[in-house]
PDB file of N, CA and C in Angstrom:
ATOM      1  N   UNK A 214      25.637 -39.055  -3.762  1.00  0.00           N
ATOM      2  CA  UNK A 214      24.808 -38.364  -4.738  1.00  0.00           C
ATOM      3  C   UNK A 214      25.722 -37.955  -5.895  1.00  0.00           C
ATOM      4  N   UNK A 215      25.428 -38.243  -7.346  1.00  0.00           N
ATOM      5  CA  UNK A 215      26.097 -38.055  -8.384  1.00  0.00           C
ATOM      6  C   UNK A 215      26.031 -36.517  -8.826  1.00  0.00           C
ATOM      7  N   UNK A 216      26.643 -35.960  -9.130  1.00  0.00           N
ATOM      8  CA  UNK A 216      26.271 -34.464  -9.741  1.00  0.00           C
ATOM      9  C   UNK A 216      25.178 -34.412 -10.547  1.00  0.00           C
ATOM     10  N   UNK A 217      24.807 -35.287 -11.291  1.00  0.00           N
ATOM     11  CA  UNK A 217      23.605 -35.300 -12.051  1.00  0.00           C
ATOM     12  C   UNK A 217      22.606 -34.865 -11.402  1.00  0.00           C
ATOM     13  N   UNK A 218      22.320 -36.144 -10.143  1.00  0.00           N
ATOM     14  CA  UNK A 218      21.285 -36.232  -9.021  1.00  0.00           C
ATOM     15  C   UNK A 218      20.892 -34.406  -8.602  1.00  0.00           C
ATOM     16  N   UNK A 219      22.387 -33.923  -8.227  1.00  0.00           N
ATOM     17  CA  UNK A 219      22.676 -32.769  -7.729  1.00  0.00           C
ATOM     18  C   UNK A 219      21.981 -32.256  -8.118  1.00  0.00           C
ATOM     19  N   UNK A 220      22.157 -32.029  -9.890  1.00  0.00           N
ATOM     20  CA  UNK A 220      22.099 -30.653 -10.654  1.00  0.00           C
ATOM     21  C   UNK A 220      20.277 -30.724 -10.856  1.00  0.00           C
ATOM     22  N   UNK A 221      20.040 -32.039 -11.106  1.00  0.00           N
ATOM     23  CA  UNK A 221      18.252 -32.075 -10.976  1.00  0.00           C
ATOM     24  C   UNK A 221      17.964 -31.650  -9.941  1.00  0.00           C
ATOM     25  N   UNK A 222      18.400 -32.097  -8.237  1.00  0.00           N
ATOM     26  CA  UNK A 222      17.362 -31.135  -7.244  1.00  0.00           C
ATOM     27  C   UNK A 222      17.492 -30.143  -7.052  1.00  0.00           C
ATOM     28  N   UNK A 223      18.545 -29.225  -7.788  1.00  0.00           N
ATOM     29  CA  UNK A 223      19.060 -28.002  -7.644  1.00  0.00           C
ATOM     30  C   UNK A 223      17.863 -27.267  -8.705  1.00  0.00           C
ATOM     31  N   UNK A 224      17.540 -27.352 -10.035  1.00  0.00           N
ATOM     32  CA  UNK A 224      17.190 -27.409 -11.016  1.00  0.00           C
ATOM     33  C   UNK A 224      15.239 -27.053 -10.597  1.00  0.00           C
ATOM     34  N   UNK A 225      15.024 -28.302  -9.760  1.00  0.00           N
ATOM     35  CA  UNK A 225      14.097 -28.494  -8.934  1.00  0.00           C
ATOM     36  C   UNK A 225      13.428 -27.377  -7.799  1.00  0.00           C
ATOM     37  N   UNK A 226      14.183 -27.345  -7.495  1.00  0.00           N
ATOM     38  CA  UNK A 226      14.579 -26.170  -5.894  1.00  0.00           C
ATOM     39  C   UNK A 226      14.163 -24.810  -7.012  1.00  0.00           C
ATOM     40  N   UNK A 227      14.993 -24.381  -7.789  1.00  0.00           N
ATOM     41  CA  UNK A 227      15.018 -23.146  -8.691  1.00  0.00           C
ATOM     42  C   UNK A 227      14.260 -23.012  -9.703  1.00  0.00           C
ATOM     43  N   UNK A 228      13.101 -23.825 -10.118  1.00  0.00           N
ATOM     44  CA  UNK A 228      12.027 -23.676 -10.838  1.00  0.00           C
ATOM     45  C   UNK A 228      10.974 -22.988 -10.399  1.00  0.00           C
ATOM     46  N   UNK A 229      10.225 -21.668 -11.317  1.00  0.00           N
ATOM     47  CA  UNK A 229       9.568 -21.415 -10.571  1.00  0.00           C
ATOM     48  C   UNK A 229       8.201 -22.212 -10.618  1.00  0.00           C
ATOM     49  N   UNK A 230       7.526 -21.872  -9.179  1.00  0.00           N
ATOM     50  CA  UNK A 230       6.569 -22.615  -9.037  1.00  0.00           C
ATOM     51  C   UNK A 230       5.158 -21.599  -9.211  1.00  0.00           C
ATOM     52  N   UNK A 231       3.735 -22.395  -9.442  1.00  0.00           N
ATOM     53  CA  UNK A 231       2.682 -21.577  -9.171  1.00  0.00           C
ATOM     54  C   UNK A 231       2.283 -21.172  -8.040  1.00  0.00           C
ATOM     55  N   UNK A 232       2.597 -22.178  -6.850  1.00  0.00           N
ATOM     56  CA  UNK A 232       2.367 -21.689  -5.754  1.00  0.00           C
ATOM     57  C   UNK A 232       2.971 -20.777  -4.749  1.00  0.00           C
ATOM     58  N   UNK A 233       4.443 -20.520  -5.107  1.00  0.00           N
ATOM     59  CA  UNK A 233       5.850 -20.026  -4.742  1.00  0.00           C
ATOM     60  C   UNK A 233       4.972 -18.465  -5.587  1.00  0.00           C
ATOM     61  N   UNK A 234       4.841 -18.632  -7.058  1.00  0.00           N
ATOM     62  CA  UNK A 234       4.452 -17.506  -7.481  1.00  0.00           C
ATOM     63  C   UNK A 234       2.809 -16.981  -6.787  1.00  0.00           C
ATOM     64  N   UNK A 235       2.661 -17.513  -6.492  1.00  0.00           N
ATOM     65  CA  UNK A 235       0.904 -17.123  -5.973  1.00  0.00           C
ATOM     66  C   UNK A 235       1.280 -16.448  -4.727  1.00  0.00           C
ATOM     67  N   UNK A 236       1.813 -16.656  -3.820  1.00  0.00           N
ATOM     68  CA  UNK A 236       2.291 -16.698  -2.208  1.00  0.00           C
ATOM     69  C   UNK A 236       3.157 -14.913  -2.468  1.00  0.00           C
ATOM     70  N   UNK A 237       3.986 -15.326  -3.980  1.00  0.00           N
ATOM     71  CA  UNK A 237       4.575 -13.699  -3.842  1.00  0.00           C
ATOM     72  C   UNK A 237       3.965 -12.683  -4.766  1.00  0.00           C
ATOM     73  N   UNK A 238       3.078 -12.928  -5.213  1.00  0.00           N
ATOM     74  CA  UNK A 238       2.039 -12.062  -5.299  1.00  0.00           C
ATOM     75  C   UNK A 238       1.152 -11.655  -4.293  1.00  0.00           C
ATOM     76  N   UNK A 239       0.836 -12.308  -3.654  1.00  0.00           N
ATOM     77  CA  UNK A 239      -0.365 -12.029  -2.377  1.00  0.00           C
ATOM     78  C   UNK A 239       0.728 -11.118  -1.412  1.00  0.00           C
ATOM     79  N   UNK A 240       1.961 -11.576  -1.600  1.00  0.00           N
ATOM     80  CA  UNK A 240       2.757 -10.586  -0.573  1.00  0.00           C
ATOM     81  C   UNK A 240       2.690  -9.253  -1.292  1.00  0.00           C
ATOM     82  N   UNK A 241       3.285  -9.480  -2.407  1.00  0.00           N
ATOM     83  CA  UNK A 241       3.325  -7.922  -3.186  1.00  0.00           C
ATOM     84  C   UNK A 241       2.028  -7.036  -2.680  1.00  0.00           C
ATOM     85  N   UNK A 242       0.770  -7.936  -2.775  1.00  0.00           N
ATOM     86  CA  UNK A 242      -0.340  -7.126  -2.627  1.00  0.00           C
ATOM     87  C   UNK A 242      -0.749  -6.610  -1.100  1.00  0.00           C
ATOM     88  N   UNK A 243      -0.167  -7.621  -0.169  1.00  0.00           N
ATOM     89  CA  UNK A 243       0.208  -7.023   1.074  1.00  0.00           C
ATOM     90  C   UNK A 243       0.630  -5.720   1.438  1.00  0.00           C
ATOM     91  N   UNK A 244       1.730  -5.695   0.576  1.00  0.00           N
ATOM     92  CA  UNK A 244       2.969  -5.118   0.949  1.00  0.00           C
ATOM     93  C   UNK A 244       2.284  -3.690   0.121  1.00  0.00           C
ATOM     94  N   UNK A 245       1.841  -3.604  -0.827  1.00  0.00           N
ATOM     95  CA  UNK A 245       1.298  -2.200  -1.394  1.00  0.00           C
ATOM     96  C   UNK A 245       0.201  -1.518  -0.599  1.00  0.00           C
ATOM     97  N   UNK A 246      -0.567  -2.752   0.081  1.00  0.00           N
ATOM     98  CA  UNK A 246      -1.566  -2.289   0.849  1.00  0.00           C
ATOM     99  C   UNK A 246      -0.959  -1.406   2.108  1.00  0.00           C
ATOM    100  N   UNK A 247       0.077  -2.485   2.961  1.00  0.00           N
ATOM    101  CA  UNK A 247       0.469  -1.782   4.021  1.00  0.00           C
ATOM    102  C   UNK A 247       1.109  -0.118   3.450  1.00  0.00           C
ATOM    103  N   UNK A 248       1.692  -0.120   2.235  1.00  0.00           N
ATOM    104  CA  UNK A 248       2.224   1.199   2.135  1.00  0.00           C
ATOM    105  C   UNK A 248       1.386   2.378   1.795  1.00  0.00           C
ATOM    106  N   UNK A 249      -0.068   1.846   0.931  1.00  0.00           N
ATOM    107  CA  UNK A 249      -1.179   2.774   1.161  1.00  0.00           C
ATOM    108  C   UNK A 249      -1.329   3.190   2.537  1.00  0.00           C
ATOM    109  N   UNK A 250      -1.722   2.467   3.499  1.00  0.00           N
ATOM    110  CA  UNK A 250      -1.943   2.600   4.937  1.00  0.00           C
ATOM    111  C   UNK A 250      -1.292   3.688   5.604  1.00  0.00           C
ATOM    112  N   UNK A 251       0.013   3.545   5.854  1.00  0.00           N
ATOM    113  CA  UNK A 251       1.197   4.172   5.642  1.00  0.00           C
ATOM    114  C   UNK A 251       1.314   5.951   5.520  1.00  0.00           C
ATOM    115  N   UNK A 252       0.956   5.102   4.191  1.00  0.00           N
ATOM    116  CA  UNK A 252       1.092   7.160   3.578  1.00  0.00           C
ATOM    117  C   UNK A 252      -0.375   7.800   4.146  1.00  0.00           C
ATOM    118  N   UNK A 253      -1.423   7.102   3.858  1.00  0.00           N
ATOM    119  CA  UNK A 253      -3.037   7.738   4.472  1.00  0.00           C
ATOM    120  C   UNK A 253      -2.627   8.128   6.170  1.00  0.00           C
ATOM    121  N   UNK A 254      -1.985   7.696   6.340  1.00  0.00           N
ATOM    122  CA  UNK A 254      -2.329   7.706   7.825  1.00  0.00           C
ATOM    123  C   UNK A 254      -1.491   8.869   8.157  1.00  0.00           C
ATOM    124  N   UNK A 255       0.094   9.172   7.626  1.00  0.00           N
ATOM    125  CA  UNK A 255       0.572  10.550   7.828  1.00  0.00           C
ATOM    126  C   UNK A 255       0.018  10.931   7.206  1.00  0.00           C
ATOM    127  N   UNK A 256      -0.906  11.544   6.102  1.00  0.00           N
ATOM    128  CA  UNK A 256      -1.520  12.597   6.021  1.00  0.00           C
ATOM    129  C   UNK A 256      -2.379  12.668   6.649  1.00  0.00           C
ATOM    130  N   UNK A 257      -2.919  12.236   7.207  1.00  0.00           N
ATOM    131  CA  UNK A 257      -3.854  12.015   8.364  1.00  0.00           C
ATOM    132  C   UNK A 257      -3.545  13.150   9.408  1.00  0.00           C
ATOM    133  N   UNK A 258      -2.349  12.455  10.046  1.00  0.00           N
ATOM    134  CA  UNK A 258      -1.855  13.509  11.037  1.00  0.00           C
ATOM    135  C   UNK A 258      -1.077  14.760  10.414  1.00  0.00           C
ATOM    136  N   UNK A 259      -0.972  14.827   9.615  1.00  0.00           N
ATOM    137  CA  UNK A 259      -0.577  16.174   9.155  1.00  0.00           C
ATOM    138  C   UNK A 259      -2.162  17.409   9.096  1.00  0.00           C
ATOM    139  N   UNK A 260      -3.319  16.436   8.656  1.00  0.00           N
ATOM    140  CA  UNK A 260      -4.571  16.866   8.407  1.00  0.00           C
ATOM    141  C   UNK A 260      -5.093  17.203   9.977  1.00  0.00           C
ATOM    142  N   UNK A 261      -4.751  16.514  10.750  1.00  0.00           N
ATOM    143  CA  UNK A 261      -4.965  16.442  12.314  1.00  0.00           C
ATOM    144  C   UNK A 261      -4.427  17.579  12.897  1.00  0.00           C
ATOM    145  N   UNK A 262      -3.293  18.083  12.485  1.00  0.00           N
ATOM    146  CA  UNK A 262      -2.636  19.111  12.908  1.00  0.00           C
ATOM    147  C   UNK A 262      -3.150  20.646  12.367  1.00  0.00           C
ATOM    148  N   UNK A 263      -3.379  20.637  10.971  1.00  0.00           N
ATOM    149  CA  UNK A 263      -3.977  21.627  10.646  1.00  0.00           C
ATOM    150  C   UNK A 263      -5.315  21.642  10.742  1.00  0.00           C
ATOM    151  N   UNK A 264      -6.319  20.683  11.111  1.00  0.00           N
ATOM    152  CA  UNK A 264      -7.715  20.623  11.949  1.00  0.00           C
ATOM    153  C   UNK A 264      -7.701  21.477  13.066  1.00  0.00           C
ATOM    154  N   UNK A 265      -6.796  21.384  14.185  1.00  0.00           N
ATOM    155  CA  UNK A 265      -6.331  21.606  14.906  1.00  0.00           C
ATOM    156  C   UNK A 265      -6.062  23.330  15.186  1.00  0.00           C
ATOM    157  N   UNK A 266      -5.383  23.727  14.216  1.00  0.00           N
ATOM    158  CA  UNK A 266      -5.137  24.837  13.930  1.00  0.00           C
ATOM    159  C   UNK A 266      -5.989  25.597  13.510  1.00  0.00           C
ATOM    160  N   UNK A 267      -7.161  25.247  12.738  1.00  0.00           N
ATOM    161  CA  UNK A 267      -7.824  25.768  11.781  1.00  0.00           C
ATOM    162  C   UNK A 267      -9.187  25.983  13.149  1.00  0.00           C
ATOM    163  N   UNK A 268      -9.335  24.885  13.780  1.00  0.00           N
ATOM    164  CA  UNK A 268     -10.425  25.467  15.329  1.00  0.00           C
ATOM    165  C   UNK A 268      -9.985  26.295  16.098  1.00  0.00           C
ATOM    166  N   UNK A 269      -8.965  26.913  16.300  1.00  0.00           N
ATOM    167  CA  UNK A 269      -8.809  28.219  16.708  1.00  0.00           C
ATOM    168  C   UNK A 269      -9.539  29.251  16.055  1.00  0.00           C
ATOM    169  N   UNK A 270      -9.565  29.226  14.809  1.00  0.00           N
ATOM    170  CA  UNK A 270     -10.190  30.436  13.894  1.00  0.00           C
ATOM    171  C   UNK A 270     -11.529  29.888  14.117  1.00  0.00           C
ATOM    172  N   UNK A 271     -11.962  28.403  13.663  1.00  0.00           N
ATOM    173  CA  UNK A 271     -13.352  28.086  13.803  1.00  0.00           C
ATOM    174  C   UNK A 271     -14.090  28.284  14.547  1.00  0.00           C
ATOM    175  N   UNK A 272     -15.331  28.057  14.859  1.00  0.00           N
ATOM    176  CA  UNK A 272     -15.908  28.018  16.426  1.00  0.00           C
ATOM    177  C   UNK A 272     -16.611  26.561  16.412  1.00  0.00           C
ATOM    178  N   UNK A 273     -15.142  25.629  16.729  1.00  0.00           N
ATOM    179  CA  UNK A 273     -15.408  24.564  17.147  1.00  0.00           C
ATOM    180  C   UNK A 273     -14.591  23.981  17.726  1.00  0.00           C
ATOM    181  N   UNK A 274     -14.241  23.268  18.856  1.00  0.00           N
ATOM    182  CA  UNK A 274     -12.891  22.386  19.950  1.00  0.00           C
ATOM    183  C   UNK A 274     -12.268  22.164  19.250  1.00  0.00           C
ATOM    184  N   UNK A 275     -11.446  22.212  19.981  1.00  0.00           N
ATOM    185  CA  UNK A 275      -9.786  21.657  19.664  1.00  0.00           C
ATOM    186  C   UNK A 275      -9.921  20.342  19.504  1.00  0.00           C
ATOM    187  N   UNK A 276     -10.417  19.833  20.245  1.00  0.00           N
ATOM    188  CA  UNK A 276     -10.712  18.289  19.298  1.00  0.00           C
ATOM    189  C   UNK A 276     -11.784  17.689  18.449  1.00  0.00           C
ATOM    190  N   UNK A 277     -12.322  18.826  18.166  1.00  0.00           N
ATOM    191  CA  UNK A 277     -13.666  18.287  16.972  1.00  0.00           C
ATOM    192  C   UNK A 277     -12.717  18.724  15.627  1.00  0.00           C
ATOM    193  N   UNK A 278     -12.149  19.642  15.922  1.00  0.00           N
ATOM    194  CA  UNK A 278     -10.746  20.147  14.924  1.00  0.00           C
ATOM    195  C   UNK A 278     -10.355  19.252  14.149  1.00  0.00           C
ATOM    196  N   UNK A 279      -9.694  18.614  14.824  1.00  0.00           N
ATOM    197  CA  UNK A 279      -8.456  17.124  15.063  1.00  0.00           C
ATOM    198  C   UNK A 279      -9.095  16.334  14.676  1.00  0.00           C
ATOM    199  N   UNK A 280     -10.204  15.951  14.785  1.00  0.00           N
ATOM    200  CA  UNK A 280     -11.225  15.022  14.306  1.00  0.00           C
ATOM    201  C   UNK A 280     -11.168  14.899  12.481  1.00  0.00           C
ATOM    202  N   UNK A 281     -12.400  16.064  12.725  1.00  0.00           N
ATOM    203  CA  UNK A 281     -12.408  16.834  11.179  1.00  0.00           C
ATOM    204  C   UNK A 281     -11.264  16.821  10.272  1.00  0.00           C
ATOM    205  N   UNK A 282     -10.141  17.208  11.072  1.00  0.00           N
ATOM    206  CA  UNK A 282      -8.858  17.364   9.793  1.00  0.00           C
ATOM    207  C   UNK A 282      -8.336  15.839   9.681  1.00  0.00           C
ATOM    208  N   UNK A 283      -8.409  15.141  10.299  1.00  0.00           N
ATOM    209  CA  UNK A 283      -8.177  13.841  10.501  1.00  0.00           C
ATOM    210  C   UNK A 283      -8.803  12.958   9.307  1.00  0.00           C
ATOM    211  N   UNK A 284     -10.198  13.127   9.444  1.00  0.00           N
ATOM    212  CA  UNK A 284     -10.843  11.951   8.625  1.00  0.00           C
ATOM    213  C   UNK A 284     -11.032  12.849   7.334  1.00  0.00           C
ATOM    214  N   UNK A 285     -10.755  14.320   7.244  1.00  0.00           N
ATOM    215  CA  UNK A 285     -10.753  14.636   5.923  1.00  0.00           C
ATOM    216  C   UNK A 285      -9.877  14.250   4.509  1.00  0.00           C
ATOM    217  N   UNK A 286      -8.519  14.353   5.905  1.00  0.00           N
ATOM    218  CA  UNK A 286      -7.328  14.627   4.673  1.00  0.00           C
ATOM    219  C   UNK A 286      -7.321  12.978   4.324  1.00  0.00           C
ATOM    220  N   UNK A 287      -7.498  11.889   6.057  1.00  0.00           N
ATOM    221  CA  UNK A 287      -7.462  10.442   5.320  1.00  0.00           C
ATOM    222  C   UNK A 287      -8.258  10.226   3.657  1.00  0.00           C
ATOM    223  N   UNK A 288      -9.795  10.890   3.978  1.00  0.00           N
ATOM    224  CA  UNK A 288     -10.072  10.259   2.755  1.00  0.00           C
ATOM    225  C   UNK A 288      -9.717  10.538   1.932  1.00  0.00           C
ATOM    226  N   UNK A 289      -9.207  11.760   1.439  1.00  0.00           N
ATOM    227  CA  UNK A 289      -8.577  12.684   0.535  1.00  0.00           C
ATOM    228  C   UNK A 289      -7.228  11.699   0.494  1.00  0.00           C
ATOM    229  N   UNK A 290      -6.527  11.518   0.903  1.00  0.00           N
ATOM    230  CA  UNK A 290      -5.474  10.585   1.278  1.00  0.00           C
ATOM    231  C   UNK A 290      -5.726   9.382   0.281  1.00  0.00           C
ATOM    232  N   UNK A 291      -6.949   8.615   0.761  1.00  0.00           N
ATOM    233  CA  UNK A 291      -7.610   7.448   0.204  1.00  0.00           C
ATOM    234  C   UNK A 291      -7.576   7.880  -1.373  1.00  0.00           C
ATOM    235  N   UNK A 292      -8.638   8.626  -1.958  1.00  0.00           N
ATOM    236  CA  UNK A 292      -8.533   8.687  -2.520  1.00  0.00           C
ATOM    237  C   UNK A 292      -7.872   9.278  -3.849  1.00  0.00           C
ATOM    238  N   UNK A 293      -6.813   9.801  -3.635  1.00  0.00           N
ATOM    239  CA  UNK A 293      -5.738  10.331  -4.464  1.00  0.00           C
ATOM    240  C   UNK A 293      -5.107   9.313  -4.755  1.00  0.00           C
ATOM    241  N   UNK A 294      -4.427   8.351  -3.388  1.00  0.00           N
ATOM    242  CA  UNK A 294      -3.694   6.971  -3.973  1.00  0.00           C
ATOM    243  C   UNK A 294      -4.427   6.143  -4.480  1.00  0.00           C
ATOM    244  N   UNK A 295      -5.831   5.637  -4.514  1.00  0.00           N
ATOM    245  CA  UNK A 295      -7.054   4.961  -5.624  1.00  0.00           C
ATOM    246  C   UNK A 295      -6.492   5.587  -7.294  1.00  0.00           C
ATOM    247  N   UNK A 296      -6.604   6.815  -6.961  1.00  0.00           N
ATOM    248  CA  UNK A 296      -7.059   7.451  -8.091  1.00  0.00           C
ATOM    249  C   UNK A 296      -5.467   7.254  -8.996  1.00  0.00           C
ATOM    250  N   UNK A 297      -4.152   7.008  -7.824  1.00  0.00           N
ATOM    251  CA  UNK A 297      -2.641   7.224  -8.569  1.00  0.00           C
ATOM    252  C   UNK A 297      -3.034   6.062  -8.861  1.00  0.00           C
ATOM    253  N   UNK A 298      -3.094   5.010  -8.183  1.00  0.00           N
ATOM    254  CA  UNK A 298      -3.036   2.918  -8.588  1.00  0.00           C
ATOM    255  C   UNK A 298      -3.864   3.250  -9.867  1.00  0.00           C
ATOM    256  N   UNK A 299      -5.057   3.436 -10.013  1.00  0.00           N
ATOM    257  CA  UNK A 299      -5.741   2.999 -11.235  1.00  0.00           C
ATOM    258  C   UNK A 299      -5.013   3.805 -12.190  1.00  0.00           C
ATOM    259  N   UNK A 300      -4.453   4.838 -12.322  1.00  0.00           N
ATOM    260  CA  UNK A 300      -4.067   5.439 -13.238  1.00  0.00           C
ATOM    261  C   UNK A 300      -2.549   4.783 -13.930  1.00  0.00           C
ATOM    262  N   UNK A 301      -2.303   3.879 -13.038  1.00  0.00           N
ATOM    263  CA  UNK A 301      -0.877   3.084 -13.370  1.00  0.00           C
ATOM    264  C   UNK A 301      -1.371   2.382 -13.553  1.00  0.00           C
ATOM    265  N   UNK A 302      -2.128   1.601 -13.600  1.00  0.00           N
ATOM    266  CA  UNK A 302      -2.675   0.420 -13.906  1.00  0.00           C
ATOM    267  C   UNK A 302      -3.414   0.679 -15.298  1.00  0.00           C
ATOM    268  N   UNK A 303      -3.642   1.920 -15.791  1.00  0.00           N
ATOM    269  CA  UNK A 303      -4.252   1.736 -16.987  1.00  0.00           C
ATOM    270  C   UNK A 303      -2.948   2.093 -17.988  1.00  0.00           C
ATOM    271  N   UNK A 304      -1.685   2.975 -17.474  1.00  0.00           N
ATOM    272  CA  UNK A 304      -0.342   3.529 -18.321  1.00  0.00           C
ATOM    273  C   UNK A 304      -0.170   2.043 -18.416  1.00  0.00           C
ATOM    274  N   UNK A 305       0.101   0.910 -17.602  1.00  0.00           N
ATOM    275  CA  UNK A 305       0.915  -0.078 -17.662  1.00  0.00           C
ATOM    276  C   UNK A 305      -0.164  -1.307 -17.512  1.00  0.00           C
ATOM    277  N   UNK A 306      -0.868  -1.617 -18.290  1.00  0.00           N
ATOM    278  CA  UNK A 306      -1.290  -3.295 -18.289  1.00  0.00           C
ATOM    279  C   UNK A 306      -0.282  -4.587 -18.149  1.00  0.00           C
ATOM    280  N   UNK A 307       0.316  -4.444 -18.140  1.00  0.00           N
ATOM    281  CA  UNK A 307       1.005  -5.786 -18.042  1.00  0.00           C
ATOM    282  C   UNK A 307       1.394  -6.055 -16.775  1.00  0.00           C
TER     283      UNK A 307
END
């Protein structure tokens, strides 16, 4: 193989591609998703814990508590990071 040969499949290899670029976008979007997940879900259990706490004072179980603080703070969770993404997404279009 001549260096020429070389330097074209090298050249080749290191171009970017649409599909190479498509594949790492869909990861990126993976990868933001899993870290939404992530963060919702410890606040979750942080929300779980003070559910928890907060049915002592209530007059309701210790695990309707846990419940309650659970799926509150998630959605609250949910939607704060909705509300951060779109708000970067409108500072930064590009």
């Amino acid at each position: 193989m001549t260096p020429s040969q070389a330097d074209a499949i090298a050249q080749a290899i290191l171009r970017p591609d649409d599909k190479r670029e498509a594949v790492q976008q869909r990861q990126r979007a993976q990868a933001q998703h899993l870290a939404r997940q992530r963060v919702a879900a410890a606040v979750s259990l942080v929300g779980m814990a003070l559910g928890a706490a907060a049915a002592i004072w209530l007059p309701m179980a210790y695990a309707q508590g846990m419940l309650v603080g659970g799926a509150l703070s998630f959605l609250l969770a949910h939607l704060g990071l909705a509300w951060r993404e779109r708000r970067r997404a409108v500072r930064s279009p590009a």
